[in-house]
Structures are given as structure tokens and as C-alpha cells.
PDB file of C-alpha atoms in Angstrom:
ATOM      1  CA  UNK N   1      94.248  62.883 147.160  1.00 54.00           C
ATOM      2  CA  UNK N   2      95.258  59.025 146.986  1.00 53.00           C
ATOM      3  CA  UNK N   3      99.107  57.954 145.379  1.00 50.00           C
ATOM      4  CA  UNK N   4      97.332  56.564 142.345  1.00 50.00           C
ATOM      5  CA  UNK N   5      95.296  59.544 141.411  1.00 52.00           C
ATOM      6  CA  UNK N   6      98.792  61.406 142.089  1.00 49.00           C
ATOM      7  CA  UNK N   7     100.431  59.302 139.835  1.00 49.00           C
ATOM      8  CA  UNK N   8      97.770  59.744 136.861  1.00 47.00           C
ATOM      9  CA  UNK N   9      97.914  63.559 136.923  1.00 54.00           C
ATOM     10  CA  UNK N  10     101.358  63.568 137.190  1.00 46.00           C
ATOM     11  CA  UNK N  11     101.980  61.225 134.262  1.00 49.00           C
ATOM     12  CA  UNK N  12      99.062  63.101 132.222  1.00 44.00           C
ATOM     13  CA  UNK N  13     100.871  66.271 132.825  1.00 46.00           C
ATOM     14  CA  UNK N  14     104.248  65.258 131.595  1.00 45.00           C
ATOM     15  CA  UNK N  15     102.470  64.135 128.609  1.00 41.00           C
ATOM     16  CA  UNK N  16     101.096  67.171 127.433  1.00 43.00           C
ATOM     17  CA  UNK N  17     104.110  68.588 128.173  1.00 45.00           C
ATOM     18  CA  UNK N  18     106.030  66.342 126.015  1.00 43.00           C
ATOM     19  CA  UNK N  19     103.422  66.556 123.231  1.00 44.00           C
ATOM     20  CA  UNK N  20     104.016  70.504 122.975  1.00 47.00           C
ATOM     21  CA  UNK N  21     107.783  70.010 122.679  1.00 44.00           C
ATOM     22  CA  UNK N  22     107.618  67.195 120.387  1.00 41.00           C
ATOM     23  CA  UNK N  23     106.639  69.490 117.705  1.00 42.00           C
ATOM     24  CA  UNK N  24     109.848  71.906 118.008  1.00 43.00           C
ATOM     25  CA  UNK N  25     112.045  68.765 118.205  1.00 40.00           C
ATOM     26  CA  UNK N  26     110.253  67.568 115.267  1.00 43.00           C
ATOM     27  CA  UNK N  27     110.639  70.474 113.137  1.00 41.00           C
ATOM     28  CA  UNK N  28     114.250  70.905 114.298  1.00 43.00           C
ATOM     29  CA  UNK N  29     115.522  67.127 113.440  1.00 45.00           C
ATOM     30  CA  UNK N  30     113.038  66.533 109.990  1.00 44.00           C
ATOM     31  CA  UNK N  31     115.437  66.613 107.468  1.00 45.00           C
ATOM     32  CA  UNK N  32     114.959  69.041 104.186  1.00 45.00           C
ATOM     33  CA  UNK N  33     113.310  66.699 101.802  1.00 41.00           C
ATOM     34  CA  UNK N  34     113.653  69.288  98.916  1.00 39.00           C
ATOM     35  CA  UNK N  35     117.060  68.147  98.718  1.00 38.00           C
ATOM     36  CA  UNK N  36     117.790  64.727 100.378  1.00 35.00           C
ATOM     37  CA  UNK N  37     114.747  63.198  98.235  1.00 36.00           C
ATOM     38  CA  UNK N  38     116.955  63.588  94.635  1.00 37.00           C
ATOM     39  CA  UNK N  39     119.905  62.195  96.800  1.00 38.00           C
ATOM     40  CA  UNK N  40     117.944  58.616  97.974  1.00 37.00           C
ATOM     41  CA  UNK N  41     119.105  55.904  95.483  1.00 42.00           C
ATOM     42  CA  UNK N  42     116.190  53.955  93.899  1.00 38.00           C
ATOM     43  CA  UNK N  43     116.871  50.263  93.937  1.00 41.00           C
ATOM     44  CA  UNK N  44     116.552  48.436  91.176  1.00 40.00           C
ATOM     45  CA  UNK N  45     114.742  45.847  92.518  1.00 41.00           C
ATOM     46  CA  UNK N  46     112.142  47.404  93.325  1.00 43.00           C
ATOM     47  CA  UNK N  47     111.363  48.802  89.465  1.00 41.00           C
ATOM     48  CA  UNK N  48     112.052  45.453  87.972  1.00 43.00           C
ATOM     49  CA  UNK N  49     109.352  43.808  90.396  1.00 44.00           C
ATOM     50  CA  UNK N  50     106.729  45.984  89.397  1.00 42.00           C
ATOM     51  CA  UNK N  51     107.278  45.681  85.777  1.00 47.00           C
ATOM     52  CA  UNK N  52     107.460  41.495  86.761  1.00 48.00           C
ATOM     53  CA  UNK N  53     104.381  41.936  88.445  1.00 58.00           C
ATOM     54  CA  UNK N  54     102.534  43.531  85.382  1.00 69.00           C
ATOM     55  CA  UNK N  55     103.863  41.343  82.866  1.00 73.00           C
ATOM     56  CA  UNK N  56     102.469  38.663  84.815  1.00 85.00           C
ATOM     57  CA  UNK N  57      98.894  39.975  83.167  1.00 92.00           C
ATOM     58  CA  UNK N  58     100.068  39.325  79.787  1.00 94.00           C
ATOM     59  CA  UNK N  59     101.195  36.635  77.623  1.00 95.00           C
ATOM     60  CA  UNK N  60     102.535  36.486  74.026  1.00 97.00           C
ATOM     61  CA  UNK N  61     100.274  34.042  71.857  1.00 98.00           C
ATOM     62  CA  UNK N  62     100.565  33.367  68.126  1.00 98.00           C
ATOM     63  CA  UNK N  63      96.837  33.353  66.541  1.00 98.00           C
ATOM     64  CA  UNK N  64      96.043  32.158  63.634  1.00 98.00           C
ATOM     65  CA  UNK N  65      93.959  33.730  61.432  1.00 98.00           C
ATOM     66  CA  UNK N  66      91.654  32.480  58.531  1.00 98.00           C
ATOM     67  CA  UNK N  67      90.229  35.801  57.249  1.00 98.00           C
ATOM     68  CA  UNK N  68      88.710  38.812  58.840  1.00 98.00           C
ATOM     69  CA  UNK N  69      85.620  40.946  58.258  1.00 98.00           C
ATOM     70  CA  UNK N  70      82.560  43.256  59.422  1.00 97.00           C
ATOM     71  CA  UNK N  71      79.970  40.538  58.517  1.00 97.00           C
ATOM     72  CA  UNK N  72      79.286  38.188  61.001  1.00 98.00           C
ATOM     73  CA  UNK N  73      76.818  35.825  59.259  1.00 98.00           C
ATOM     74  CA  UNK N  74      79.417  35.744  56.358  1.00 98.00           C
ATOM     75  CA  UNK N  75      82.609  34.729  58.549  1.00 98.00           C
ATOM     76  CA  UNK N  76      80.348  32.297  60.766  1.00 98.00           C
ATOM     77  CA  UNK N  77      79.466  30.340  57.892  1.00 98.00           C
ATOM     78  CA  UNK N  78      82.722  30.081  57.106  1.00 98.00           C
ATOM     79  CA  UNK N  79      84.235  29.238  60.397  1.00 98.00           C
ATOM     80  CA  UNK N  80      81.368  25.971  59.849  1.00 98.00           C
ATOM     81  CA  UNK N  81      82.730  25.175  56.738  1.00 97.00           C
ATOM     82  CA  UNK N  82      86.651  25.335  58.488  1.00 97.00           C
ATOM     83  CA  UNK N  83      85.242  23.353  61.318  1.00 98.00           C
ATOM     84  CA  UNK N  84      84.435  20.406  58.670  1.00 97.00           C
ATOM     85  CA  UNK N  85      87.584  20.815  56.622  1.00 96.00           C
ATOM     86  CA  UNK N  86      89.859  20.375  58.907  1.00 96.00           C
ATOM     87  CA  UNK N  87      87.676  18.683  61.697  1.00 96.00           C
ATOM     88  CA  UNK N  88      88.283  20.977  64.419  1.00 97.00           C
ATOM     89  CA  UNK N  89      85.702  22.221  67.157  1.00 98.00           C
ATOM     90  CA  UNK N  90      83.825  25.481  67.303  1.00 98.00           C
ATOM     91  CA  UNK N  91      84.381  27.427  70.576  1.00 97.00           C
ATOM     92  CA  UNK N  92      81.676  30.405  71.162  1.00 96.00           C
ATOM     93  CA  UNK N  93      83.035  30.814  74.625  1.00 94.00           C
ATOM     94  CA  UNK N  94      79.213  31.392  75.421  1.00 95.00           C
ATOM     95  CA  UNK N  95      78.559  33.960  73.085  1.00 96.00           C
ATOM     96  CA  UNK N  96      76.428  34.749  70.510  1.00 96.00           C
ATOM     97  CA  UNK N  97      75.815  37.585  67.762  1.00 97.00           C
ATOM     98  CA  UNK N  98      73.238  40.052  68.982  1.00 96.00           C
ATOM     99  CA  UNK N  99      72.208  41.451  65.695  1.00 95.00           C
ATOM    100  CA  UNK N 100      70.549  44.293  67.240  1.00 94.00           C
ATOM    101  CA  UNK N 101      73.691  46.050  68.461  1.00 94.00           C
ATOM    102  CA  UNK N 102      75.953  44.414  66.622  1.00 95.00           C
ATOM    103  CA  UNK N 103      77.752  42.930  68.543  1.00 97.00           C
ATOM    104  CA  UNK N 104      79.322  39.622  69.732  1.00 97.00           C
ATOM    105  CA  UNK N 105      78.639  38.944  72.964  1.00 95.00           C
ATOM    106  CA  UNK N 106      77.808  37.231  75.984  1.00 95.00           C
ATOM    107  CA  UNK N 107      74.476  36.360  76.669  1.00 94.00           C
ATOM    108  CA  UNK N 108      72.633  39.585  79.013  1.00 93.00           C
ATOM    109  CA  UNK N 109      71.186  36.708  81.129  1.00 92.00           C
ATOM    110  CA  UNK N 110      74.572  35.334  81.485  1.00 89.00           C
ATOM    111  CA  UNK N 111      76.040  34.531  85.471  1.00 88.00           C
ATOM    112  CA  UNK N 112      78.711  36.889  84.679  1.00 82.00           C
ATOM    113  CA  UNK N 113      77.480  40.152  85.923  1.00 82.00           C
ATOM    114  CA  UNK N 114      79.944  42.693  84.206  1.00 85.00           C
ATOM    115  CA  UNK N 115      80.323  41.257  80.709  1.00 85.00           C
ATOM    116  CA  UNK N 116      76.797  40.104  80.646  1.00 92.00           C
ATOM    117  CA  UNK N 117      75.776  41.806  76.982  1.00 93.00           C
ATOM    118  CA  UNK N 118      78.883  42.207  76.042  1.00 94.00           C
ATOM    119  CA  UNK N 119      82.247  41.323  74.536  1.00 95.00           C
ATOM    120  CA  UNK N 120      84.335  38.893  76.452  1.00 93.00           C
ATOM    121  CA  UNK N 121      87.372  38.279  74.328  1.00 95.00           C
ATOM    122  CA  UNK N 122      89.577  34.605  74.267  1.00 95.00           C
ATOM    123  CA  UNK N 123      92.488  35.070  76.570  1.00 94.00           C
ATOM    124  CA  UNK N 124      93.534  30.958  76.652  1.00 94.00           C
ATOM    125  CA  UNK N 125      95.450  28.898  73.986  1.00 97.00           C
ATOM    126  CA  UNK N 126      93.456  26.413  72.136  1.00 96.00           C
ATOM    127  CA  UNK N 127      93.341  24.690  68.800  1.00 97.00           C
ATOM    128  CA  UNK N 128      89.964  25.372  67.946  1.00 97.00           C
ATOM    129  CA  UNK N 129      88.009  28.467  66.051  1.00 98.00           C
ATOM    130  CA  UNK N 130      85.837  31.344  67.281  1.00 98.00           C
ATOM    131  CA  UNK N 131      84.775  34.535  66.039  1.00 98.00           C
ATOM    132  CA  UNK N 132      86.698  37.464  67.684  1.00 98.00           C
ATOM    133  CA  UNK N 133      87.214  41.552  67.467  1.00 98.00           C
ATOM    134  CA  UNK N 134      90.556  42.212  65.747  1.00 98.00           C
ATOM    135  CA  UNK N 135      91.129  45.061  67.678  1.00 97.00           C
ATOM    136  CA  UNK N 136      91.158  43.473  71.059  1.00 96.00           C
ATOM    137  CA  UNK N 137      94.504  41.321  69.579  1.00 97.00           C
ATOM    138  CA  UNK N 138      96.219  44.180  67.131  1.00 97.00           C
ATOM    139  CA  UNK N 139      96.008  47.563  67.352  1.00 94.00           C
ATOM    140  CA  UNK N 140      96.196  48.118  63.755  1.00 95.00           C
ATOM    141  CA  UNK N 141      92.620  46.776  63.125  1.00 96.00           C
ATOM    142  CA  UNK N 142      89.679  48.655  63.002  1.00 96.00           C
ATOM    143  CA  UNK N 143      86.485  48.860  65.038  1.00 95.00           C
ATOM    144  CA  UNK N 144      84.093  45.843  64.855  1.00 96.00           C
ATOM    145  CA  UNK N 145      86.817  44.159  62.322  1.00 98.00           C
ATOM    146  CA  UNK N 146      86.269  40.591  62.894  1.00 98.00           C
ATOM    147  CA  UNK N 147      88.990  37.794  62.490  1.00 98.00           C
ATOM    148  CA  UNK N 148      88.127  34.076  62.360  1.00 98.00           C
ATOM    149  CA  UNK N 149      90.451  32.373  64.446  1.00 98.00           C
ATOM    150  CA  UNK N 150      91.919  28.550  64.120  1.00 98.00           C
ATOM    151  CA  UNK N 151      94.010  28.472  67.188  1.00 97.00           C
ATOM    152  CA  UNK N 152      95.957  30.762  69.818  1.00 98.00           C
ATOM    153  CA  UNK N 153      99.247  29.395  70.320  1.00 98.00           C
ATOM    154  CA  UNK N 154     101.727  29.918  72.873  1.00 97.00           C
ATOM    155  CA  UNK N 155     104.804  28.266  71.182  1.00 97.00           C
ATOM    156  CA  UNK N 156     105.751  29.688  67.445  1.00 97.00           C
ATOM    157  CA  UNK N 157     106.192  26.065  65.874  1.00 97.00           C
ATOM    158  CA  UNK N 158     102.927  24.910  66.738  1.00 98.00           C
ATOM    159  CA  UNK N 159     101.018  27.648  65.328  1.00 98.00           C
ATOM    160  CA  UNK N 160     103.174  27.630  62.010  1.00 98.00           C
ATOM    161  CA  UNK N 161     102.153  23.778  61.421  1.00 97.00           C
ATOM    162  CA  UNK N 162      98.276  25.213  62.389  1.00 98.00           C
ATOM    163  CA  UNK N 163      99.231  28.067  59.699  1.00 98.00           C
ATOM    164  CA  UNK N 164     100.086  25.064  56.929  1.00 98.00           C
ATOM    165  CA  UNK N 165      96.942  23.522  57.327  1.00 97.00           C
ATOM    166  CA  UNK N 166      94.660  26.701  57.260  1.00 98.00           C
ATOM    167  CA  UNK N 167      96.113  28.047  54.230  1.00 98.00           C
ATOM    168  CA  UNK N 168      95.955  24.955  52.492  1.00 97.00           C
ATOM    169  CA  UNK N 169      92.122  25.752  52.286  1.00 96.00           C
ATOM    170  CA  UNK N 170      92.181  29.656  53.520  1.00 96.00           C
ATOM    171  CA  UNK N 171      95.122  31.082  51.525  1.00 97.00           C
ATOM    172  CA  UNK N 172      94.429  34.331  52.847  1.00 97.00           C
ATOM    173  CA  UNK N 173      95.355  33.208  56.480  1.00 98.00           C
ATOM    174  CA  UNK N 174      97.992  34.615  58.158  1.00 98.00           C
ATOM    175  CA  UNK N 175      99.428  34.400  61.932  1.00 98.00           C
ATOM    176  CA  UNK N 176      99.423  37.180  64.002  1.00 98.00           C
ATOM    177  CA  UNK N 177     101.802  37.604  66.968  1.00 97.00           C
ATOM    178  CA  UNK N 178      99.637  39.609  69.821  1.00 97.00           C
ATOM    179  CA  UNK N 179     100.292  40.618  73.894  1.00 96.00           C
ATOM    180  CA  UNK N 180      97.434  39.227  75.188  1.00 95.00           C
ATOM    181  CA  UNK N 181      96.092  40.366  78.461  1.00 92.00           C
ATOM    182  CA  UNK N 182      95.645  37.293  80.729  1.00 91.00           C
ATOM    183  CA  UNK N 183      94.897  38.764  84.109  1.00 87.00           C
ATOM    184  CA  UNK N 184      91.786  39.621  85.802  1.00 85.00           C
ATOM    185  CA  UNK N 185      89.348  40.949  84.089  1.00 74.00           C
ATOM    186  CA  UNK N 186      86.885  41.674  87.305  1.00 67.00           C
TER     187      UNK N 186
END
């Protein structure tokens, strides 16, 4: 037998034999989690950074409101009329009211794969109206309630000079303070 081949068993040998003690060693040294686990201090850091992280998928918007209901021709004529009144733009977002179920939504043909057909709610700030599900913003409302919206604000005095103006012709408006989920919706 050649030195090398020597060598090879040799080493493979006091391998094995090392794996088969490792085990009792093992057992031996591994401390008894049962009662060193309630002992290990939790940093702080570490819970604060995950809460960070989550809030990071929300913001806090003020919306403004013009009126709310279940009909949708009803509130889109009157989110036309608003649109004149105080000259602002209209902002579908790409959707459209599929009277068959129902439902506001996104076109089924649309490029967007997983809301294709269906509801994709406004997550940005903007001063202009759209047609959205109440529930989505407050969890007080109802199924299928649907609020007009004049703007989503991110700072309070902004969307109480946008309140001014919509009650002026809406009297029934009223802002709405709402955690809005901003993060990925894929």
C-alpha cells in the first residue's frame, strides 16, 4: 500500500471516529434550553425594527369625502358635477364599474395580472376625485359602501382648506383620517 492511500484511510478512520463521539460531547455540553431560553434578554432593538419595518407599509392620509353610497351611477354623476364646480380632475385609476358584478374595478384585460377584474384601491395623495370602497379606508363602513373622494392628503391643513371648499357645495362632506396601506400589493 502507497503513503498516500495510508494517509486517506487513516484520516477517514479518525473521522468516523470523531463523528461517533461528537454526538456524546454534543449531548453532554448543549445547554438545557427549557430554562436558559426565559433567561436570554430580548433586545429592544430588534422589536422596534420590525414594528419600523411594518409601518413602513402604511401611511396616515386625511381623505376627503363628498358623500358616500351603494349607487354607483348616482355618486358618478355627482363626482362630474364636483369635477365642474370646483374644476378639479377625475382620476379612475383605470377602472371602471362592471355592472354585472357590481363592482369597481380594473379592467379583466388589464396588464396587471392579479387585480385584473377587480378592486385596486388609491394608495397615493392627490387633489383630485375618484370613486372608492369605504371599507378599504374605515373599518366602520359597510360592504360595497362607496365614498366620493376630493383629495387624499398627507398633511392635516391641506385637506381642511380641501374640506372648506367641498362643503361649500357638498355640506355633507366630511374628512376622514385613515392608515392607509402603501406597500406592495404583489
Amino acid at each position: 500500500m502507497n503513503i498516500s492511500r495510508y494517509h486517506f484511510i487513516v484520516g477517514l478512520v479518525l473521522l468516523l471516529a470523531a463523528c461517533r463521539e461528537m454526538p456524546k460531547v454534543a449531548e453532554a455540553a448543549a445547554p438545557d434550553t427549557t430554562k436558559t431560553l426565559a433567561r436570554i434578554p430580548i433586545e429592544k432593538k430588534e422589536l422596534t425594527d420590525s414594528i419600523a419595518d411594518d409601518s413602513l407599509n402604511y401611511a396616515n392620509y386625511y381623505i376627503i369625502v363628498a358623500d358616500t353610497g351603494l349607487s354607483y351611477p348616482k355618486l358618478n354623476l355627482q363626482m362630474k358635477r364636483l369635477a365642474k364646480a370646483l374644476r378639479m380632475q377625475i382620476d379612475t385609476l383605470g377602472r371602471y364599474y362592471n355592472e354585472k358584478e357590481n363592482l369597481i374595478s380594473l379592467p379583466k384585460s388589464s396588464e396587471d395580472e392579479i387585480y385584473a377584474g377587480e378592486y385596486y384601491p388609491r394608495r397615493i395623495p392627490s387633489e383630485s376625485l375618484s370613486l372608492e370602497y369605504l371599507n378599504y379606508y374605515s373599518d366602520k363602513a359597510r360592504q360595497k359602501t362607496i365614498a366620493l373622494f376630493t383629495g387624499m392628503y398627507a398633511e392635516p391643513k391641506r385637506a381642511d382648506s380641501a374640506l372648506t371648499a367641498v362643503k361649500q357645495i357638498n355640506p355633507q362632506a366630511f374628512k376622514l383620517y385613515s392608515k392607509v396601506y402603501i406597500g406592495c400589493m404583489h
